XYZ file of C-alpha atoms in Angstrom:
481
model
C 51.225 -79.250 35.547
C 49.476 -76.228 36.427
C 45.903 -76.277 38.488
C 43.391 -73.670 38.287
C 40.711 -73.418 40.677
C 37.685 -71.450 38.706
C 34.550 -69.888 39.474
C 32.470 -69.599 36.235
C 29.648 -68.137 34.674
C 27.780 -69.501 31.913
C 24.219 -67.557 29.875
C 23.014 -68.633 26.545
C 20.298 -67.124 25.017
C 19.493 -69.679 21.423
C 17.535 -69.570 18.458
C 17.592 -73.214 18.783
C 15.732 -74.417 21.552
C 12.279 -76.188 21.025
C 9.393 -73.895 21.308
C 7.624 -73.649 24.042
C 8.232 -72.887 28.470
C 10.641 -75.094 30.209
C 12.297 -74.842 33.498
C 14.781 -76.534 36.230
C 11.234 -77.502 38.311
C 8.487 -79.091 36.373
C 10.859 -79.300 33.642
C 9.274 -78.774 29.880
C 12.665 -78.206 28.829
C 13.103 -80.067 25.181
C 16.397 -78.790 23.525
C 17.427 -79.915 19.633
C 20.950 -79.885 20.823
C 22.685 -81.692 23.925
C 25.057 -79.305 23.698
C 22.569 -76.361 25.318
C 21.770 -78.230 28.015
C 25.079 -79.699 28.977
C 27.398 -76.754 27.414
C 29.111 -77.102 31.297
C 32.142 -79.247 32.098
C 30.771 -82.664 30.721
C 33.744 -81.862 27.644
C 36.385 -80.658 29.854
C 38.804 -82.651 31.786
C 38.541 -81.844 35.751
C 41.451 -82.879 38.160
C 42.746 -82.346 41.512
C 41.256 -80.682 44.188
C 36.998 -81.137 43.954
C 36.945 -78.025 46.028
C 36.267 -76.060 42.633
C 36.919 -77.184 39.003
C 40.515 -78.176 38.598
C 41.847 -78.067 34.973
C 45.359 -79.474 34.093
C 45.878 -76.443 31.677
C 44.563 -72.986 31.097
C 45.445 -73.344 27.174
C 43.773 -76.762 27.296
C 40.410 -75.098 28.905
C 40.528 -72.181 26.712
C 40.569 -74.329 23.459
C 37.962 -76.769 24.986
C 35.319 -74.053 25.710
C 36.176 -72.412 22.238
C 35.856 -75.724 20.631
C 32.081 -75.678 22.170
C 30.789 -72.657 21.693
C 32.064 -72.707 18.324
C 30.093 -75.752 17.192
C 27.527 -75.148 14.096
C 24.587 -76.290 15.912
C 24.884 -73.196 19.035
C 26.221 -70.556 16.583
C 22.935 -68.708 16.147
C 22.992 -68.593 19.953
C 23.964 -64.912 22.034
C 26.225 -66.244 24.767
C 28.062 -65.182 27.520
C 31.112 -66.867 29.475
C 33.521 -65.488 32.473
C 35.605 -67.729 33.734
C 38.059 -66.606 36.718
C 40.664 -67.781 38.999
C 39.057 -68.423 42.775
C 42.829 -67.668 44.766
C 44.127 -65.332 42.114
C 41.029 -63.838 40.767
C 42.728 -63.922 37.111
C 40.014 -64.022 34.782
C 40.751 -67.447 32.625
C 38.051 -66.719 29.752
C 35.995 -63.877 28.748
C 33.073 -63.862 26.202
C 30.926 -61.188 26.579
C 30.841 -61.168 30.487
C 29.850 -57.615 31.089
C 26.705 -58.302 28.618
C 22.967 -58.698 30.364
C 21.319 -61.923 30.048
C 18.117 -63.546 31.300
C 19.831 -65.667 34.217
C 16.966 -68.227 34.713
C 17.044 -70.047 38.046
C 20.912 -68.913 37.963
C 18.839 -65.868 40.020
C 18.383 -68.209 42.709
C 22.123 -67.489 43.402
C 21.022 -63.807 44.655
C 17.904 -64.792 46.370
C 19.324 -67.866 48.451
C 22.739 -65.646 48.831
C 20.228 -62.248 49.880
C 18.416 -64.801 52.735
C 21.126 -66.162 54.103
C 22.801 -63.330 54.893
C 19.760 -61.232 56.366
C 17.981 -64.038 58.385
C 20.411 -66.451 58.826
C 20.923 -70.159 58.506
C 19.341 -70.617 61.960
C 16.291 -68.999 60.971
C 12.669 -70.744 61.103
C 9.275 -70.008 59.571
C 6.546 -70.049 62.086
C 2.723 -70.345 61.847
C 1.088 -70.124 65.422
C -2.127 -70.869 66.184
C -4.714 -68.557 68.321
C -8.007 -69.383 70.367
C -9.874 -65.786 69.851
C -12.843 -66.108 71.251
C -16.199 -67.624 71.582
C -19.466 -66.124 70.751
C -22.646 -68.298 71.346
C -22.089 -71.328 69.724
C -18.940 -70.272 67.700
C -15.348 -70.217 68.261
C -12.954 -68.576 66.823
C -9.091 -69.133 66.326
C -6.756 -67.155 64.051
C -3.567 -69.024 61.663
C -1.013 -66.370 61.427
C 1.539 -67.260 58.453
C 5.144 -66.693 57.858
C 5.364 -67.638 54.439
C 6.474 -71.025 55.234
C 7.251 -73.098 51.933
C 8.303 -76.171 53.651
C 4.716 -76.904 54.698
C 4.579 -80.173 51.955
C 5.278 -83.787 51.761
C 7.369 -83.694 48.708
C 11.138 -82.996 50.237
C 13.324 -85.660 51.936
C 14.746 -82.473 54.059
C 11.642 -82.200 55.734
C 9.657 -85.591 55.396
C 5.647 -85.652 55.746
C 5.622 -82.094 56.745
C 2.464 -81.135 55.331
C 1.089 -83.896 57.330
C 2.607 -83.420 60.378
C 1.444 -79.529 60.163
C -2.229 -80.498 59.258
C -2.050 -82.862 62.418
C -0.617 -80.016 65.029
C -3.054 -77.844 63.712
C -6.010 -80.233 64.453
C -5.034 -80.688 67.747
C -4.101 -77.561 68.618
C -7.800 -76.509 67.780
C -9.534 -79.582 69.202
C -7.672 -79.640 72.729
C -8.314 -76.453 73.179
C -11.731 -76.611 72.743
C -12.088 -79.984 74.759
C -10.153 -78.002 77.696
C -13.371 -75.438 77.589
C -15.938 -78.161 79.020
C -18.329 -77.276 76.085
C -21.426 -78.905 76.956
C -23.669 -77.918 73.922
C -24.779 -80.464 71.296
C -23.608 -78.084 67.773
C -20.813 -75.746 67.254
C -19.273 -73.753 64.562
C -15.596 -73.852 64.321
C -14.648 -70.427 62.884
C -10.916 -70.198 61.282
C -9.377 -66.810 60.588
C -6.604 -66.966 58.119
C -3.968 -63.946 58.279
C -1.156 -64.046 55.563
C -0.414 -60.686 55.314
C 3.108 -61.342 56.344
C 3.298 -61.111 52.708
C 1.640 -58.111 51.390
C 2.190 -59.161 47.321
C -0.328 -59.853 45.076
C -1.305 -63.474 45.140
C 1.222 -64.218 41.689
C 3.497 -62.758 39.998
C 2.526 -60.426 37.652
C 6.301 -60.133 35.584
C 5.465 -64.362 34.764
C 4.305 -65.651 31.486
C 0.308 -66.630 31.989
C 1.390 -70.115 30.806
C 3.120 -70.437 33.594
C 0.235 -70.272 36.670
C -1.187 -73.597 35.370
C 1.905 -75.751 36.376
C 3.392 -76.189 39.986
C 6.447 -74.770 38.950
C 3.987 -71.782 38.679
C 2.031 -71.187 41.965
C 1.411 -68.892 43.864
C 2.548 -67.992 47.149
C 1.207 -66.853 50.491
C 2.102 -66.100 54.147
C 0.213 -69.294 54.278
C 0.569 -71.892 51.888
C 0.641 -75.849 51.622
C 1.381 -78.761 49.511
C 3.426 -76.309 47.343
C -0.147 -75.085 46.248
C -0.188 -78.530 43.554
C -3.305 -80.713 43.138
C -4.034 -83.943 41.574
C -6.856 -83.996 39.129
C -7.786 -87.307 37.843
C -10.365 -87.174 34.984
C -12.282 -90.416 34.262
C -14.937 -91.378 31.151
C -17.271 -93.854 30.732
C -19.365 -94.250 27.912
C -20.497 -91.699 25.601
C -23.670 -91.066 27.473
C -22.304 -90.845 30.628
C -20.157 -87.419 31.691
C -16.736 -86.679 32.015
C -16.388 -86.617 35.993
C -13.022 -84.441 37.125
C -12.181 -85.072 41.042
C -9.338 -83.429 42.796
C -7.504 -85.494 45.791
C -8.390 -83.016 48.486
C -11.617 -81.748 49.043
C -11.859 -78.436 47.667
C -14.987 -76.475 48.415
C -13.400 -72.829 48.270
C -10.326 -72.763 46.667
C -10.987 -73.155 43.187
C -13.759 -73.255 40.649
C -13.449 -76.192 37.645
C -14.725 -75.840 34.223
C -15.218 -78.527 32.714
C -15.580 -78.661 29.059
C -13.751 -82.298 28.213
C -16.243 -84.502 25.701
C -16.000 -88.569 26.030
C -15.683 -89.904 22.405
C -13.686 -92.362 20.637
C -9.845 -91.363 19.261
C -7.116 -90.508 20.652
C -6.572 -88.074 24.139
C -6.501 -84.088 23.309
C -7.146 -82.368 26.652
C -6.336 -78.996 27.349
C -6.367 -77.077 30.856
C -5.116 -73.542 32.039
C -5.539 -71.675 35.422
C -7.128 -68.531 35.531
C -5.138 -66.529 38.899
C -7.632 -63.727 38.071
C -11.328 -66.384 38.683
C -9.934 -69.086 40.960
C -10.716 -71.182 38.318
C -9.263 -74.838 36.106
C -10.706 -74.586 32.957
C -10.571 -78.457 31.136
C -11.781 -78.666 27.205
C -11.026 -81.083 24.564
C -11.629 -85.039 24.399
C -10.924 -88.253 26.252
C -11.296 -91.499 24.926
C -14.270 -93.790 26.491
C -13.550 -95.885 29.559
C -10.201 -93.761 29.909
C -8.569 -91.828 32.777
C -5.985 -89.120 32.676
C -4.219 -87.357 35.862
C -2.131 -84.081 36.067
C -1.011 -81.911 38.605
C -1.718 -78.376 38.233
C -1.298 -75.100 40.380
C -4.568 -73.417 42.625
C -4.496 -70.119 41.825
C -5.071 -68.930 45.651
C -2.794 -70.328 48.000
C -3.925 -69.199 50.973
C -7.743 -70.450 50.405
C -6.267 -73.678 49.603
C -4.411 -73.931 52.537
C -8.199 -73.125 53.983
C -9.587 -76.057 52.820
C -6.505 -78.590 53.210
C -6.666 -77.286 57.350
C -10.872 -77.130 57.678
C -11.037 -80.666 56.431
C -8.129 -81.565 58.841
C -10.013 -80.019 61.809
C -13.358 -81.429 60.454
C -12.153 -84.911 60.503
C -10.252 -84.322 63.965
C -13.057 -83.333 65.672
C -15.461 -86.311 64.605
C -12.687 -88.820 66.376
C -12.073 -86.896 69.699
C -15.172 -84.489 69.950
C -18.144 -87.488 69.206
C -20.403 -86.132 71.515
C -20.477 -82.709 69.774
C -21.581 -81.782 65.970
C -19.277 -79.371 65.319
C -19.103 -77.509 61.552
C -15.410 -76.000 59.906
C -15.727 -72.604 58.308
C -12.616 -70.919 57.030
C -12.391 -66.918 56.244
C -9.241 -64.676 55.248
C -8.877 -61.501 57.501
C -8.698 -58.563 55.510
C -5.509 -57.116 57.311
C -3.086 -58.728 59.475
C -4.711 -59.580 62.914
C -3.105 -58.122 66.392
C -2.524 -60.791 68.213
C -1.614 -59.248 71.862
C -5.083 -59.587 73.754
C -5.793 -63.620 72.268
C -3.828 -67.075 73.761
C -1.492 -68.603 71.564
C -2.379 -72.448 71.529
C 0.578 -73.386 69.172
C 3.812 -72.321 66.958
C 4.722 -75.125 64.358
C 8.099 -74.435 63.023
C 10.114 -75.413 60.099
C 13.293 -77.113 60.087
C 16.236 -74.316 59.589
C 16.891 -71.925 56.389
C 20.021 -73.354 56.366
C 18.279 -76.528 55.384
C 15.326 -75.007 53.152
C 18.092 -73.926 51.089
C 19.328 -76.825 49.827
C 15.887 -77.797 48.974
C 15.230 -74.375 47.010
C 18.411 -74.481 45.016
C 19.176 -78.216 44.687
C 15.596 -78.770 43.526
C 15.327 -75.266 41.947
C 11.961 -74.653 43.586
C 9.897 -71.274 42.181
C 7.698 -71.383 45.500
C 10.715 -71.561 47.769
C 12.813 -68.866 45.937
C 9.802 -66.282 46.076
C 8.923 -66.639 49.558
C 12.818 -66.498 51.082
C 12.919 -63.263 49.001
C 9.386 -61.846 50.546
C 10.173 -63.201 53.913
C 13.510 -60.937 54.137
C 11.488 -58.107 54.028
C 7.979 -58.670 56.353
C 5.256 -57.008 55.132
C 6.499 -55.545 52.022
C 5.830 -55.672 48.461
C 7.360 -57.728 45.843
C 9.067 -53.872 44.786
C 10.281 -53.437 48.096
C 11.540 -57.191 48.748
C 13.609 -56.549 44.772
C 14.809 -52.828 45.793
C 16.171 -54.606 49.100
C 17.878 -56.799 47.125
C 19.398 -54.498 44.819
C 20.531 -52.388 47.556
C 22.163 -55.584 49.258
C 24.209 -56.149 45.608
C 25.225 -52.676 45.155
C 26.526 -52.077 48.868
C 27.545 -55.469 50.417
C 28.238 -56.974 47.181
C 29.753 -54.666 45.241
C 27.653 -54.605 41.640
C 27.123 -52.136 39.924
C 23.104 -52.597 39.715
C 22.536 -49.270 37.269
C 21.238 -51.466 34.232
C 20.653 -54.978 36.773
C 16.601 -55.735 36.123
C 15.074 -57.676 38.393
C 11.554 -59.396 38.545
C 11.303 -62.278 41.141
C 13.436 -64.358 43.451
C 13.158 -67.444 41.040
C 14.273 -66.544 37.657
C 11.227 -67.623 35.984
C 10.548 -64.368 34.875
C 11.749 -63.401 31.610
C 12.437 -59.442 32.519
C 15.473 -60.736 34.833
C 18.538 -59.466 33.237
C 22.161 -59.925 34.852
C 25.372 -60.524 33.367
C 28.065 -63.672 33.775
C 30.326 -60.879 35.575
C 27.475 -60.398 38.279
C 26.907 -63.483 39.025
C 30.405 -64.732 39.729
C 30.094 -61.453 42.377
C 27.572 -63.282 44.292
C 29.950 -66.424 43.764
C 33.016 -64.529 45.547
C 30.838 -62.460 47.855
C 30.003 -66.176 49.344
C 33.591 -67.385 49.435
C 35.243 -64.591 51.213
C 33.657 -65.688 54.571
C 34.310 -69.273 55.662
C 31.065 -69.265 57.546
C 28.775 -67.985 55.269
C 31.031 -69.973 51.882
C 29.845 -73.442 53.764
C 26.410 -72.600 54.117
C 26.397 -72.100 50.674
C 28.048 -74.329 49.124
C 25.846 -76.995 50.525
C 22.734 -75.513 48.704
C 24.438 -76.010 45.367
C 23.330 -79.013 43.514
C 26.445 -81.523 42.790
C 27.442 -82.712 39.099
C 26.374 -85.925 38.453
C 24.734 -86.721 42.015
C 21.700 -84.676 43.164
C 19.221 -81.831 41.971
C 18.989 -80.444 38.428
C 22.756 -81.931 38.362
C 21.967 -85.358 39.066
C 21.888 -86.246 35.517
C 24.044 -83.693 34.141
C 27.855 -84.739 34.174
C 27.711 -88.352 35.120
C 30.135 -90.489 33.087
C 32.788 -87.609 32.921
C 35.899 -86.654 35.169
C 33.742 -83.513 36.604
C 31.099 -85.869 38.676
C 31.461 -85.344 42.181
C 34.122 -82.342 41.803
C 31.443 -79.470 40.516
C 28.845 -77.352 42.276
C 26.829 -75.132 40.466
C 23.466 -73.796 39.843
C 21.605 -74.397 36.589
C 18.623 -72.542 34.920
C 16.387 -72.957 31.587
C 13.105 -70.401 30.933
C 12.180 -70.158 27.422
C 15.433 -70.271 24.640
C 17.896 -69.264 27.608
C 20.155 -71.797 29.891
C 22.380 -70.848 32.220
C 25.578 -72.607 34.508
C 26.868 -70.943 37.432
């Protein structure tokens, strides 16, 4: 019985997907036909070895995947498939491999790949915290961002981090100024926010508008927290009485909210959408009386919301330990990256390691994660020069032929990403020729049947357990790598 160990490539771009955006993170993904979604190994029969998919027989797979894609309900679809022989590098099954396709979240691949390789699995994001100076009766003290995505409660990789941040942050500023012996009754606690570590425009400009009102959507920043997501919980009463629309933080700068939702009896019909261009939630439509609704939507500035999440911190830290002194929180964002030589540092926090802020951005296919690895690889640059860096990494260290590659983001949820199946299986080999660097990648890649987008992909079949691959969905496209 012969085995073949294969690395494979999957794109399908169909006419028969549900209208409307969907994606691996905040999924909206609705599909008429199973088959889109799981088109993967579900059908075929895996043995052997789980170090890669094992089939018992190369006629076997080839019928199998021509059995699929030939079924009536994906044959208005534009597809592409290269399969190919990980010892041998035989390719097993060809179907327009050399085309160009909108990858999805399969561009994830390059970014996490890109990262690795330039900063290392050791590497750690780092925001330090400054005393500047004090002038009369305020004080100064500068946050200096790394683009740190990590800096939220929602991962099991790094547990209550947005808490623990907002709590070495607050006492970083609040020792230090108990250590100055201030004796006076009021004070103004001046922040200074620097994220220019990232020079790119607060969102991506390549993205569908649609897209900034979800979290799958926000922005990023050299400073950023809570993946830039807040709850909105909207509440009526009687017909007299207003619709009231609260947020669970307190956010005085970050975002405007128009409100525009009428209490009446029938059914719910509310609308919302972010404007990244006013800093504003816009809410219309109707909500039944005595009713509430929640969502979670993006802020479209991520560094003023990480403002107001770290002012109310410090606000509430200083009430406990400095009773004896009124002291106000003020926030402001520097207007160029600050020097930092002549003030004292009064704390780094750092991340856990890329290594494991990987496996959070590609098992959990996370937009915020994906963009900021790709901006952090190049400090201080553009979005253009973070994607021409990456280019020039394919072309030279990986070996593709980038003349007609387009690329828009680090996440794939752009829909002017174009790559083909024989590209991405590139990326795929240029990780498995070093031992070293095939490890740390292969533990970023979600697992059939048991974690990230795969968890429920692949479950009752012989490929659970014994497949590792990256999904991705944006609008009519799905992709398996």
């Amino acid at each position: 019985m012969r085995k073949l160990f294969v690395l494979l490539s999957f794109i399908i771009l169909s006419v028969s997907c549900a209208k409307g955006p969907f994606g691996d993170e905040g999924s909206y993904y609705h599909s008429d036909s199973d088959k889109l979604k799981d088109l993967s190994l579900d059908h075929i029969e895996i043995t052997g070895d789980p170090e890669f998919q094992a089939v018992s027989s190369l006629d076997i797979l080839q019928k199998k995947i021509s059995d699929i894609h030939g079924a009536s309900d994906i044959s208005d679809s534009f597809w592409g498939l290269r399969v190919e022989s990980l010892k041998t590098g035989e390719v097993i099954y060809n179907h327009q491999g050399r085309k160009f396709f909108r990858p999805a979240s399969n561009m994830k691949i390059l970014t996490t790949s890109y990262t690795l390789e330039k900063l290392g699995t050791d590497f750690k994001f780092k925001t330090s915290i400054f005393f500047d100076r004090a002038l009369g009766d305020d004080y100064y003290f500068t946050v200096q961002g790394s683009g740190d995505p990590s800096i939220n409660n929602h991962y099991r990789e790094h547990p209550s981090n947005q808490t623990k941040f907002l709590n070495f942050l607050s006492d970083a500023v609040v020792e230090k100024l108990a250590g100055l012996g201030i004796s006076k009754d009021k004070i103004n606690i001046k922040i200074q926010l620097d994220p220019w570590i990232f020079a790119a425009k607060k969102f991506n400009t390549e993205w569908t508008y649609h897209d900034f009102s979800y979290c799958y959507g926000a922005p990023i920043s050299g400073l950023q927290i809570g993946r830039s997501c807040e709850n909105f919980t909207i509440t009526s009463k009687t017909s007299s009485d207003p619709v009231v629309i609260k947020t669970q933080n307190s956010l005085s700068s970050s975002v405007a909210i128009t409100n525009n939702i009428k209490p009446q009896n029938g059914s719910l019909d509310i609308g919302y959408h972010v404007n990244p261009w006013g800093n504003e939630v816009l809410f219309r439509g109707r909500i039944p009386l005595n009713h509430k609704f929640q969502t979670k939507l993006a802020i479209p500035d991520s560094t003023l919301y990480f403002g107001d999440l770290s002012a109310s911190a410090i606000r509430k830290k200083s009430r406990t330990e400095l009773p004896e002194i009124e002291a106000t929180v003020e926030f402001s964002v520097l207007e160029k990256s600050a020097s930092t030589k002549a003030i004292e540092l009064v704390g780094d926090y750092q991340s856990v390691r890329l290594g494991t802020l990987a496996k959070v951005l590609m098992k959990n296919s996370n937009n915020q994660y994906a963009e900021s690895f790709l901006l952090r690889a190049t400090p201080f640059g553009t979005i253009g020069g973070a994607i021409s860096n990456l280019k020039r990494f394919l072309r030279n260290e990986v070996g593709i032929d980038t003349g007609g590659v387009a690329i828009a983001d680090g996440s794939g949820a752009s829909h002017y990403n174009y790559l083909r199946p024989h590209d991405l299986l590139s990326v795929l080999k240029f990780n498995h020729q070093n031992a070293k660097r095939f490890e740390a990648f292969k533990k970023t890649l979600p697992i059939a049947g048991v974690d990230g987008t795969l968890y429920k992909r692949m479950r009752s079949g012989s490929a659970k357990g014994k497949v590792w691959a990256k999904t991705g969905t944006v609008t009519r496209s799905s992709s398996l790598s």
